[in-house]
Tab-separated table of C-alpha atoms and ligand atoms in Angstrom:
chain	number	residue	atom	x	y	z
R	12	MET	CA	-15.447	31.834	-23.817
R	13	GLN	CA	-17.619	29.061	-22.393
R	14	LYS	CA	-17.270	27.156	-25.701
R	15	THR	CA	-13.437	27.399	-25.602
R	16	ILE	CA	-13.536	25.901	-22.104
R	17	GLU	CA	-15.782	23.210	-23.143
R	18	LYS	CA	-13.396	22.380	-26.031
R	19	LEU	CA	-10.472	22.328	-23.767
R	20	LYS	CA	-12.140	19.852	-21.457
R	21	GLU	CA	-12.902	17.684	-24.492
R	22	LEU	CA	-9.334	17.557	-25.431
R	23	THR	CA	-8.036	17.097	-21.931
R	24	LYS	CA	-10.410	14.261	-21.409
R	25	ASP	CA	-8.185	12.017	-23.501
R	26	VAL	CA	-5.264	12.864	-21.188
R	27	VAL	CA	-7.245	11.745	-18.193
R	28	LEU	CA	-8.307	8.380	-19.943
R	29	LEU	CA	-4.725	7.743	-20.801
R	30	GLU	CA	-3.466	8.422	-17.370
R	31	HIS	CA	-6.133	5.900	-16.149
R	32	ALA	CA	-4.790	3.370	-18.748
R	33	VAL	CA	-1.256	3.830	-17.679
R	34	ALA	CA	-2.292	3.434	-13.936
R	35	THR	CA	-4.159	0.114	-15.002
R	36	LEU	CA	-0.813	-1.272	-16.575
R	37	SER	CA	1.178	-0.129	-13.493
R	38	TRP	CA	-1.277	-1.655	-11.093
R	39	ASP	CA	-1.124	-4.950	-12.999
R	40	GLN	CA	2.698	-4.857	-13.019
R	41	GLU	CA	2.754	-4.360	-9.056
R	42	THR	CA	0.045	-6.947	-8.328
R	43	TYR	CA	-0.742	-9.755	-10.528
R	44	MET	CA	1.551	-9.715	-13.539
R	45	PRO	CA	3.621	-12.860	-14.203
R	46	PRO	CA	7.351	-11.886	-13.960
R	47	LYS	CA	8.266	-12.803	-17.512
R	48	ALA	CA	5.633	-10.088	-18.671
R	49	ILE	CA	7.872	-7.217	-17.398
R	50	GLY	CA	9.531	-6.654	-20.953
R	51	GLU	CA	6.560	-5.987	-22.966
R	52	LYS	CA	4.760	-4.243	-20.012
R	53	GLY	CA	7.483	-1.652	-20.090
R	54	GLU	CA	7.158	-1.136	-23.787
R	55	GLN	CA	3.429	-0.692	-23.304
R	56	LEU	CA	3.818	1.829	-20.648
R	57	ALA	CA	6.474	3.827	-22.604
R	58	LEU	CA	4.110	3.784	-25.670
R	59	LEU	CA	1.231	5.091	-23.760
R	60	GLN	CA	3.373	7.730	-21.802
R	61	GLY	CA	4.807	8.910	-25.293
R	62	ILE	CA	1.213	9.363	-26.481
R	63	LEU	CA	0.253	11.131	-23.328
R	64	HIS	CA	3.061	13.563	-23.812
R	65	GLU	CA	1.867	14.205	-27.245
R	66	LYS	CA	-1.730	14.808	-26.146
R	67	ILE	CA	-0.947	17.300	-23.388
R	68	THR	CA	1.545	19.238	-25.658
R	69	SER	CA	-0.731	19.219	-28.818
R	70	SER	CA	-1.002	22.607	-30.431
R	71	ASP	CA	-4.680	22.451	-30.197
R	72	ILE	CA	-4.455	22.777	-26.520
R	73	GLY	CA	-1.896	25.244	-26.694
R	74	LYS	CA	-4.125	27.547	-29.108
R	75	LEU	CA	-7.019	27.176	-26.571
R	76	LEU	CA	-4.959	28.237	-23.699
R	77	ASP	CA	-3.684	31.026	-25.717
R	78	ASP	CA	-7.247	32.169	-26.445
R	79	LEU	CA	-8.113	31.937	-22.941
R	80	GLY	CA	-5.194	34.295	-22.240
R	81	ALA	CA	-3.322	31.800	-20.020
R	82	ASP	CA	0.334	32.558	-19.417
R	83	ASP	CA	2.923	32.602	-16.682
R	84	ASN	CA	1.519	35.678	-15.123
R	85	ASN	CA	-2.091	34.698	-15.635
R	86	PRO	CA	-2.204	30.806	-15.556
R	87	ALA	CA	-5.817	30.856	-15.093
R	88	GLY	CA	-6.372	33.051	-18.035
R	89	LYS	CA	-7.473	36.703	-18.290
R	90	SER	CA	-11.354	36.397	-17.993
R	91	ASP	CA	-12.872	37.402	-14.739
R	92	SER	CA	-16.316	36.248	-15.733
R	93	LEU	CA	-15.399	32.421	-15.095
R	94	SER	CA	-16.431	30.147	-12.291
R	95	PRO	CA	-13.845	29.309	-9.825
R	96	THR	CA	-13.757	25.822	-11.148
R	97	ASN	CA	-13.357	26.745	-14.622
R	98	SER	CA	-10.410	29.204	-13.674
R	99	ALA	CA	-8.942	26.284	-11.717
R	100	TYR	CA	-9.353	24.032	-14.839
R	101	ILE	CA	-7.428	26.423	-17.095
R	102	LYS	CA	-4.784	26.990	-14.511
R	103	GLU	CA	-4.221	23.204	-13.971
R	104	THR	CA	-4.145	22.611	-17.779
R	105	TYR	CA	-1.740	25.447	-18.337
R	106	ARG	CA	0.547	24.253	-15.594
R	107	GLN	CA	0.719	20.626	-17.041
R	108	TYR	CA	0.953	22.014	-20.850
R	109	LYS	CA	3.710	24.369	-19.735
R	110	ILE	CA	5.937	21.706	-17.963
R	111	GLN	CA	5.474	19.077	-20.651
R	112	THR	CA	6.061	21.606	-23.629
R	113	ARG	CA	9.245	22.679	-22.109
R	114	LEU	CA	10.674	19.092	-21.760
R	115	SER	CA	12.061	17.766	-25.172
R	116	LYS	CA	10.752	14.360	-26.045
R	117	LYS	CA	14.429	13.285	-26.050
R	118	LEU	CA	14.700	14.477	-22.539
R	119	VAL	CA	11.509	12.866	-21.531
R	120	THR	CA	12.612	9.532	-22.989
R	121	ASP	CA	16.185	9.682	-21.615
R	122	LEU	CA	14.850	10.204	-18.317
R	123	ALA	CA	12.363	7.158	-18.672
R	124	LEU	CA	15.132	4.907	-19.713
R	125	GLU	CA	17.862	5.906	-17.171
R	126	THR	CA	15.504	5.853	-14.347
R	127	SER	CA	14.214	2.343	-15.231
R	128	LEU	CA	17.930	1.237	-15.379
R	129	SER	CA	18.839	3.247	-12.268
R	130	GLN	CA	15.869	1.446	-10.307
R	131	ALA	CA	17.302	-1.871	-11.596
R	132	SER	CA	20.629	-1.098	-10.397
R	133	TRP	CA	19.164	0.161	-7.068
R	134	ILE	CA	17.338	-3.149	-6.293
R	135	GLU	CA	20.701	-4.913	-6.832
R	136	ALA	CA	22.743	-2.354	-4.865
R	137	ARG	CA	20.284	-2.394	-1.886
R	138	LYS	CA	20.191	-6.308	-1.869
R	139	LYS	CA	24.113	-6.289	-1.554
R	140	SER	CA	24.136	-3.231	0.307
R	141	ASP	CA	26.781	-1.841	-2.225
R	142	PHE	CA	26.465	1.695	-3.024
R	143	SER	CA	28.954	1.686	-5.869
R	144	LEU	CA	26.521	-0.442	-8.090
R	145	PHE	CA	23.982	2.433	-7.995
R	146	GLN	CA	26.429	5.387	-7.895
R	147	PRO	CA	27.175	5.630	-11.814
R	148	HIS	CA	23.252	5.370	-12.413
R	149	LEU	CA	22.563	8.150	-9.796
R	150	GLU	CA	25.005	10.316	-11.532
R	151	LYS	CA	23.280	10.043	-14.820
R	152	VAL	CA	19.799	10.521	-13.364
R	153	LEU	CA	21.147	13.592	-11.435
R	154	GLU	CA	22.505	14.919	-14.532
R	155	LEU	CA	19.196	14.545	-16.376
R	156	THR	CA	17.314	15.780	-13.501
R	157	LYS	CA	19.385	18.933	-13.375
R	158	GLN	CA	18.629	19.494	-17.276
R	159	LYS	CA	14.814	18.974	-16.566
R	160	ALA	CA	14.936	21.591	-13.868
R	161	GLU	CA	16.675	23.933	-16.289
R	162	ALA	CA	14.189	23.319	-19.158
R	163	VAL	CA	11.114	23.495	-16.906
R	164	GLY	CA	12.426	27.045	-15.344
R	165	TYR	CA	12.275	28.465	-11.917
R	166	LYS	CA	12.581	31.543	-10.237
R	167	GLU	CA	15.112	31.247	-7.379
R	168	THR	CA	16.605	27.638	-7.441
R	169	PRO	CA	16.427	24.591	-9.764
R	170	TYR	CA	14.822	22.687	-6.820
R	171	ASP	CA	11.861	24.940	-7.163
R	172	ALA	CA	11.113	23.364	-10.598
R	173	LEU	CA	11.311	19.735	-9.175
R	174	LEU	CA	9.320	20.464	-5.972
R	175	ASP	CA	6.525	22.027	-8.259
R	176	GLU	CA	5.872	18.602	-10.014
R	177	PHE	CA	4.622	17.202	-6.574
R	178	GLU	CA	3.822	20.297	-4.496
R	179	PRO	CA	2.376	22.743	-7.209
R	180	TRP	CA	2.842	26.374	-6.475
R	181	SER	CA	4.965	26.155	-3.426
R	182	THR	CA	8.552	27.108	-3.152
R	183	THR	CA	11.809	25.751	-1.864
R	184	LYS	CA	12.164	28.623	0.420
R	185	GLU	CA	8.675	28.434	1.883
R	186	VAL	CA	9.278	24.669	2.407
R	187	ALA	CA	12.849	25.317	4.141
R	188	ASP	CA	11.434	27.999	6.277
R	189	ILE	CA	8.800	25.711	7.756
R	190	PHE	CA	11.192	22.880	8.097
R	191	ASN	CA	13.896	24.996	9.804
R	192	SER	CA	11.451	26.207	12.387
R	193	THR	CA	10.298	22.677	13.260
R	194	GLN	CA	13.628	20.982	13.338
R	195	PRO	CA	15.244	22.264	16.440
R	196	TRP	CA	11.862	21.926	18.305
R	197	LEU	CA	11.707	18.273	17.097
R	198	THR	CA	15.153	17.374	18.250
R	199	ASP	CA	14.430	18.906	21.697
R	200	PHE	CA	11.084	17.095	21.985
R	201	ILE	CA	12.631	13.697	21.011
R	202	GLY	CA	15.497	14.343	23.461
R	203	LYS	CA	12.897	14.894	26.285
R	204	ILE	CA	11.193	11.639	25.273
R	205	LYS	CA	14.571	9.838	25.168
R	206	ASN	CA	15.114	10.812	28.748
R	207	SER	CA	11.856	9.433	30.160
R	208	LYS	CA	10.833	5.809	30.727
R	209	GLN	CA	10.485	3.901	27.373
R	210	VAL	CA	7.042	2.226	26.571
R	211	ASP	CA	6.920	-1.586	26.089
R	212	ASP	CA	5.664	-2.624	22.540
R	213	SER	CA	6.959	-6.272	22.563
R	214	PHE	CA	3.460	-7.713	22.584
R	215	LEU	CA	3.102	-6.051	19.083
R	216	LEU	CA	6.015	-7.860	17.530
R	217	LYS	CA	4.619	-11.356	17.840
R	218	ASP	CA	3.022	-13.546	15.448
R	219	PHE	CA	-0.287	-12.120	14.213
R	220	ASP	CA	-2.336	-14.743	12.031
R	221	ILE	CA	-2.294	-13.174	8.432
R	222	SER	CA	-6.098	-14.329	7.530
R	223	LYS	CA	-7.368	-12.805	10.593
R	224	GLN	CA	-5.248	-9.695	9.799
R	225	GLU	CA	-7.002	-9.364	6.574
R	226	ILE	CA	-10.511	-9.707	7.911
R	227	PHE	CA	-9.883	-7.054	10.644
R	228	GLY	CA	-8.297	-4.894	8.201
R	229	ARG	CA	-11.255	-5.102	5.836
R	230	LYS	CA	-13.658	-4.378	8.573
R	231	VAL	CA	-11.985	-1.158	9.508
R	232	LEU	CA	-12.001	-0.143	5.791
R	233	GLN	CA	-15.657	-0.719	5.498
R	234	ASP	CA	-16.210	1.221	8.708
R	235	MET	CA	-14.088	4.145	7.178
R	236	GLY	CA	-16.346	4.247	4.267
R	237	TYR	CA	-14.461	2.493	1.738
R	238	THR	CA	-16.542	0.341	-0.620
R	239	TYR	CA	-15.746	-2.360	-3.157
R	240	ASP	CA	-18.024	-1.121	-5.677
R	241	ARG	CA	-15.575	1.326	-6.567
R	242	GLY	CA	-12.347	-0.224	-5.436
R	243	ARG	CA	-10.421	-3.164	-4.472
R	244	LEU	CA	-7.822	-4.247	-1.790
R	245	ASP	CA	-5.067	-6.342	-2.933
R	246	VAL	CA	-1.349	-7.271	-1.864
R	247	SER	CA	1.820	-5.838	-3.399
R	248	VAL	CA	5.493	-5.505	-2.098
R	249	HIS	CA	5.173	-1.831	-1.632
R	250	PRO	CA	1.636	-0.581	-0.455
R	251	PHE	CA	0.112	2.058	-2.640
R	252	THR	CA	-3.253	3.709	-3.746
R	253	THR	CA	-3.871	4.196	-7.468
R	254	THR	CA	-6.644	5.738	-9.473
R	255	LEU	CA	-7.691	3.573	-12.552
R	256	GLY	CA	-10.894	5.381	-13.212
R	257	LYS	CA	-13.223	7.758	-11.693
R	258	ASP	CA	-14.983	4.884	-10.030
R	259	ASP	CA	-11.934	2.569	-9.668
R	260	ILE	CA	-9.686	3.456	-6.770
R	261	ARG	CA	-7.775	0.622	-5.552
R	262	LEU	CA	-5.556	0.048	-2.674
R	263	THR	CA	-2.787	-2.427	-1.929
R	264	THR	CA	-1.102	-3.558	1.209
R	265	ARG	CA	1.297	-6.314	2.539
R	266	TYR	CA	0.890	-8.528	5.557
R	267	GLN	CA	3.630	-9.381	7.855
R	268	LYS	CA	3.467	-11.480	11.087
R	269	ASP	CA	3.825	-8.041	12.810
R	270	PHE	CA	0.338	-6.667	12.105
R	271	PHE	CA	0.852	-3.077	13.176
R	272	LYS	CA	3.789	-1.421	11.520
R	273	THR	CA	2.946	-1.971	7.903
R	274	GLY	CA	-0.277	-4.120	7.999
R	275	LEU	CA	-3.089	-2.442	9.860
R	276	PHE	CA	-1.674	1.078	9.903
R	277	GLY	CA	-0.814	0.526	6.262
R	278	ILE	CA	-4.219	-0.323	5.271
R	279	ILE	CA	-5.759	2.656	7.166
R	280	HIS	CA	-3.103	4.931	5.497
R	281	GLU	CA	-3.843	3.839	2.041
R	282	CYS	CA	-7.524	4.046	2.651
R	283	GLY	CA	-7.101	7.671	3.646
R	284	HIS	CA	-5.715	8.368	0.179
R	285	GLY	CA	-8.319	6.188	-1.522
R	286	LEU	CA	-11.168	8.101	0.416
R	287	TYR	CA	-9.713	11.369	-1.027
R	288	GLU	CA	-9.886	10.258	-4.425
R	289	LEU	CA	-13.253	8.634	-4.031
R	290	GLY	CA	-14.745	11.902	-2.592
R	291	PHE	CA	-14.034	14.173	-5.626
R	292	GLY	CA	-17.142	16.312	-6.236
R	293	ASP	CA	-19.273	16.272	-9.467
R	294	LYS	CA	-17.373	19.423	-10.735
R	295	VAL	CA	-14.106	17.709	-10.826
R	296	ARG	CA	-14.893	14.142	-11.036
R	297	GLY	CA	-13.326	12.344	-13.836
R	298	ASN	CA	-11.632	15.461	-15.386
R	299	LEU	CA	-8.262	17.000	-15.105
R	300	LEU	CA	-8.962	18.396	-11.598
R	301	ALA	CA	-9.796	14.860	-10.341
R	302	SER	CA	-6.630	14.500	-8.338
R	303	GLY	CA	-5.073	15.476	-4.911
R	304	THR	CA	-4.288	19.124	-5.139
R	305	SER	CA	-0.775	18.394	-4.004
R	306	LEU	CA	1.038	15.398	-2.651
R	307	GLY	CA	1.146	17.272	0.711
R	308	ILE	CA	-2.501	17.465	0.820
R	309	HIS	CA	-2.773	13.898	-0.383
R	310	GLU	CA	-0.557	12.780	2.459
R	311	SER	CA	-2.565	14.828	4.997
R	312	GLN	CA	-5.472	12.639	4.426
R	313	SER	CA	-3.667	9.391	4.726
R	314	ARG	CA	-1.840	10.560	7.951
R	315	THR	CA	-5.093	11.994	9.383
R	316	TRP	CA	-6.593	8.482	9.309
R	317	GLU	CA	-3.396	6.561	10.184
R	318	ASN	CA	-2.137	8.810	12.965
R	319	VAL	CA	-4.706	11.323	14.324
R	320	ILE	CA	-7.549	8.970	14.134
R	321	GLY	CA	-6.050	5.460	13.936
R	322	ARG	CA	-3.385	5.771	16.589
R	323	SER	CA	-5.717	7.694	19.120
R	324	MET	CA	-7.030	6.468	22.239
R	325	SER	CA	-10.676	7.147	21.305
R	326	PHE	CA	-10.410	5.119	18.291
R	327	TRP	CA	-9.120	2.033	20.190
R	328	LYS	CA	-11.634	2.440	23.018
R	329	TYR	CA	-14.117	1.153	20.480
R	330	TYR	CA	-11.855	-1.054	18.300
R	331	TYR	CA	-9.621	-2.746	21.004
R	332	PRO	CA	-12.069	-5.252	22.692
R	333	GLU	CA	-12.942	-6.488	19.171
R	334	LEU	CA	-9.105	-6.597	18.319
R	335	GLN	CA	-8.579	-8.611	21.428
R	336	LYS	CA	-11.287	-11.130	20.224
R	337	TYR	CA	-9.278	-11.653	16.901
R	338	PHE	CA	-5.996	-12.149	18.631
R	339	PRO	CA	-6.482	-13.413	22.261
R	340	GLU	CA	-3.357	-15.309	22.179
R	341	ASN	CA	-1.166	-12.110	21.775
R	342	LEU	CA	-3.377	-9.459	23.570
R	343	THR	CA	-5.074	-11.131	26.567
R	344	GLY	CA	-3.863	-9.360	29.582
R	345	ILE	CA	-2.601	-6.398	27.573
R	346	SER	CA	-4.667	-3.273	28.718
R	347	LEU	CA	-5.887	-0.852	26.425
R	348	ASN	CA	-3.507	1.799	27.793
R	349	GLU	CA	-0.548	-0.459	27.299
R	350	PHE	CA	-1.732	-1.168	23.790
R	351	TYR	CA	-2.143	2.602	23.147
R	352	ARG	CA	1.232	3.319	24.378
R	353	GLY	CA	2.621	0.486	22.347
R	354	ILE	CA	1.357	1.652	19.036
R	355	ASN	CA	2.597	5.145	19.620
R	356	LYS	CA	6.168	4.259	20.898
R	357	VAL	CA	8.677	6.791	19.904
R	358	GLU	CA	12.293	5.819	19.018
R	359	PRO	CA	15.001	7.318	16.730
R	360	SER	CA	15.409	4.771	14.050
R	361	LEU	CA	17.107	4.275	10.733
R	362	ILE	CA	14.166	3.406	8.419
R	363	ARG	CA	11.725	6.089	7.312
R	364	VAL	CA	8.669	3.953	6.548
R	365	GLU	CA	8.814	2.524	9.940
R	366	ALA	CA	9.387	5.714	11.881
R	367	ASP	CA	6.864	6.979	14.588
R	368	GLU	CA	5.174	10.124	13.923
R	369	VAL	CA	7.410	12.203	16.228
R	370	THR	CA	10.779	11.347	14.562
R	371	TYR	CA	9.242	10.753	11.142
R	372	ASN	CA	9.681	14.410	9.753
R	373	LEU	CA	13.280	14.458	10.736
R	374	HIS	CA	13.786	11.548	8.160
R	375	ILE	CA	12.279	13.876	5.649
R	376	ILE	CA	14.283	17.209	6.590
R	377	LEU	CA	17.285	14.960	6.209
R	378	ARG	CA	16.529	13.958	2.692
R	379	PHE	CA	15.249	17.379	1.749
R	380	GLN	CA	18.612	18.969	2.803
R	381	LEU	CA	20.668	16.309	1.007
R	382	GLU	CA	18.746	16.299	-2.345
R	383	GLN	CA	18.938	20.108	-2.570
R	384	GLU	CA	22.796	19.742	-2.309
R	385	LEU	CA	22.870	17.081	-4.966
R	386	ILE	CA	20.718	19.379	-7.263
R	387	SER	CA	22.844	22.466	-6.717
R	388	GLY	CA	26.205	20.374	-7.181
R	389	ALA	CA	27.369	21.156	-3.660
R	390	LEU	CA	27.214	17.329	-3.093
R	391	SER	CA	28.409	14.868	-5.471
R	392	ALA	CA	26.620	11.207	-5.835
R	393	GLY	CA	30.019	9.647	-4.661
R	394	ASP	CA	29.872	11.760	-1.472
R	395	LEU	CA	26.308	10.837	-0.680
R	396	PRO	CA	26.716	7.833	1.576
R	397	ASP	CA	29.109	9.770	3.866
R	398	ALA	CA	26.984	12.762	4.002
R	399	TRP	CA	23.915	10.405	4.627
R	400	ASN	CA	25.462	8.783	7.505
R	401	LYS	CA	26.988	11.986	8.925
R	402	LYS	CA	23.447	13.523	8.996
R	403	THR	CA	21.827	10.408	10.416
R	404	LYS	CA	24.269	10.613	13.309
R	405	ASP	CA	23.540	14.361	13.743
R	406	PHE	CA	19.777	13.940	13.699
R	407	PHE	CA	19.170	10.519	15.360
R	408	GLY	CA	22.392	9.881	17.294
R	409	ILE	CA	22.802	6.613	15.385
R	410	THR	CA	24.810	5.559	12.294
R	411	PRO	CA	23.407	3.172	9.709
R	412	ASP	CA	25.061	-0.318	9.956
R	413	THR	CA	24.695	-0.725	6.265
R	414	ASP	CA	23.937	1.413	3.075
R	415	ALA	CA	20.841	-0.784	2.648
R	416	ASN	CA	19.597	0.642	5.885
R	417	GLY	CA	20.867	4.016	5.118
R	418	VAL	CA	21.144	5.880	1.798
R	419	LEU	CA	19.843	2.935	-0.255
R	420	GLN	CA	16.557	2.517	1.606
R	421	ASP	CA	14.109	4.679	-0.567
R	422	ILE	CA	12.993	4.263	-4.203
R	423	HIS	CA	12.505	7.961	-4.774
R	424	TRP	CA	16.154	9.077	-5.981
R	425	PRO	CA	16.462	5.746	-8.145
R	426	MET	CA	13.142	6.782	-9.874
R	427	GLY	CA	14.185	10.573	-10.255
R	428	ALA	CA	11.708	11.675	-7.955
R	429	PHE	CA	13.708	14.730	-6.559
R	430	GLY	CA	11.361	17.019	-4.752
R	431	TYR	CA	8.897	14.371	-3.681
R	432	PHE	CA	10.155	13.783	-0.088
R	433	PRO	CA	9.066	17.137	1.552
R	434	THR	CA	5.687	16.499	0.672
R	435	TYR	CA	5.396	13.476	3.355
R	436	ALA	CA	6.384	16.008	6.192
R	437	LEU	CA	3.883	18.580	4.844
R	438	GLY	CA	1.309	16.067	4.908
R	439	ASN	CA	1.773	15.649	8.697
R	440	LEU	CA	1.769	19.341	9.140
R	441	TYR	CA	-1.363	19.902	7.132
R	442	SER	CA	-2.973	17.016	8.866
R	443	ALA	CA	-2.438	18.481	12.309
R	444	GLN	CA	-3.863	21.992	11.025
R	445	PHE	CA	-7.052	20.413	9.476
R	446	SER	CA	-7.590	18.235	12.483
R	447	SER	CA	-7.497	21.046	14.913
R	448	VAL	CA	-10.385	22.724	12.909
R	449	MET	CA	-12.135	19.283	12.624
R	450	GLU	CA	-12.060	18.877	16.314
R	451	LYS	CA	-13.798	22.275	16.734
R	452	ASP	CA	-16.498	21.581	14.252
R	453	ILE	CA	-17.447	17.971	15.352
R	454	ASN	CA	-16.989	15.970	18.397
R	455	VAL	CA	-14.198	13.590	16.996
R	456	ASN	CA	-13.537	11.783	20.195
R	457	GLU	CA	-17.291	11.112	21.048
R	458	SER	CA	-17.667	9.915	17.361
R	459	LEU	CA	-14.609	7.548	17.558
R	460	GLU	CA	-15.653	6.165	20.888
R	461	ASN	CA	-18.992	5.202	19.408
R	462	GLY	CA	-17.254	3.534	16.228
R	463	ASN	CA	-18.717	6.365	14.112
R	464	LEU	CA	-16.264	7.163	11.438
R	465	SER	CA	-18.740	8.769	9.073
R	466	ASP	CA	-19.053	12.194	10.746
R	467	ILE	CA	-15.238	12.303	10.215
R	468	LEU	CA	-15.334	11.350	6.620
R	469	ASP	CA	-18.237	13.822	5.939
R	470	TRP	CA	-16.124	16.612	7.254
R	471	LEU	CA	-13.244	15.762	5.219
R	472	ARG	CA	-15.251	15.256	2.184
R	473	ASN	CA	-17.044	18.591	2.503
R	474	LYS	CA	-13.833	20.460	3.454
R	475	ILE	CA	-11.374	18.832	1.291
R	476	HIS	CA	-12.093	15.982	-1.005
R	477	ILE	CA	-14.811	17.442	-2.809
R	478	HIS	CA	-12.644	20.156	-4.240
R	479	GLY	CA	-10.180	17.753	-6.026
R	480	ALA	CA	-7.511	19.959	-7.490
R	481	SER	CA	-9.669	23.099	-7.960
R	482	LYS	CA	-8.393	24.703	-4.877
R	483	SER	CA	-4.528	25.035	-4.470
R	484	ALA	CA	-3.016	23.562	-1.115
R	485	GLU	CA	-2.539	27.100	0.069
R	486	GLU	CA	-6.306	28.080	-0.660
R	487	LEU	CA	-7.612	25.006	1.011
R	488	VAL	CA	-5.733	25.529	4.239
R	489	LEU	CA	-6.535	29.174	4.159
R	490	ASP	CA	-10.120	28.527	3.679
R	491	ILE	CA	-10.386	25.760	6.323
R	492	SER	CA	-8.179	27.242	9.022
R	493	GLY	CA	-8.133	31.014	8.248
R	494	GLU	CA	-4.292	30.885	7.925
R	495	LYS	CA	-1.442	29.618	5.881
R	496	LEU	CA	0.269	26.361	6.779
R	497	ASN	CA	1.583	26.816	10.234
R	498	PRO	CA	3.689	24.238	11.814
R	499	GLU	CA	2.685	25.200	15.405
R	500	TYR	CA	-0.339	23.039	15.060
R	501	PHE	CA	1.614	20.020	14.544
R	502	LYS	CA	3.896	20.810	17.581
R	503	LYS	CA	0.828	21.376	19.616
R	504	TYR	CA	-0.643	17.957	18.462
R	505	LEU	CA	2.629	16.070	19.336
R	506	GLU	CA	2.979	17.852	22.577
R	507	ASN	CA	-0.748	17.172	23.891
R	508	LYS	CA	-0.464	13.417	22.811
R	509	TYR	CA	3.077	12.579	23.846
R	510	LYS	CA	3.264	14.598	27.027
R	511	GLN	CA	0.574	12.218	28.299
R	512	ILE	CA	2.248	8.831	26.989
R	513	TYR	CA	5.583	9.544	28.250
R	514	ASN	CA	4.645	11.630	31.363
R	515	LEU	CA	6.655	14.559	30.236
H	14	ZN	ZN1	0.923	8.068	1.774
């Protein structure tokens, strides 16, 4: 048995190495690649992805999984004498093997081709704010995505198959139940905030010197525990974190004159993702389990650092005097309390990525509802803009002025990533639940006020990072908090924070 597992680990090591090679090319494409290199870069990526598909679907891996007794009913195999990590290893290999073998090579390459064309059309459509340029491509991508869901298989709804790619082992119904229980509460809470006196954040929208933004951002990164012997920080159009190797986890950001929306909080957010990947324990590091166990859990790490910590009063009690020294022209005369309220301003808005933490989940619920209708066929691609605008009006009381600021704002559908959006909202919910336990275990506020971020990192490492994907999202949240994902933690978190900010 042990020998079979060792053999399986040996074969899947190539999968991990290839994934890191793909990530290296993609990182290059997003950062330093000269524009004319895009053509061959695409071919290089497609070639590697084809090899990757062959590797993970190889009959050798299939035979080993068979020998271990892994099937749909027993994805972790049949032996009960295995260590939890080895069981998890079989389960994760089986999950990837099963999905990939059910997809024909033709479907995989058709999807790769159509989504690259559709992304190109989306960039154009977004620039011109003309949905009709994107619509025929969306129709093709939707058709192929539906085929993919049928090929992968599902228990209740095709959306289950798509969601599983990003949030393994969870179902559409579970997610819908959680969202349905938060939506009315959120709408009501936002209404209360709307009826109270709005905070002033005009001082945040001034010109913040970009070279100083970078120095300050890097200082916070270092304090958070990010080190350059295993990572880098570079600039890209869309900030992201990517893993190029077990000791090579890179972050990107972008600097705009307004420091806070995408700059500083973007750096802190991406660093939260990076610290998760840097913190995998020896049992999972560098192997197939060296990944976030789900995108929801991954996002919980970035959102904990960005919002629970980075937008807290205690964090700024320590950092604000320092920040004022960096930007005296903008922040002299602005009190800590004014600053704190400014960075936590709540306001219904059109753009998801700029949304505050109270309205953010509504943006996700909107997309989750629409994409289910697109996949089920209840909504056609052509009717999507009207449906989008109507829902935005229902949810936020505002209507997008253009499709660019509405239905065309996100890259996920153009790239065929249906089932991805819910993980953002789940991340916020997991974050609140984990943080409530962390605050019982350690004195978070006292640490923050002393500029000590290492207690927090240690807690996250030992409870979450160390496990990689060897525990599922559900196992993690049960182990840490004693219960399943429960949106009440998120409601309580928002209530405590914003009742004080808005004098509710
Ligand atoms: Zn993120």
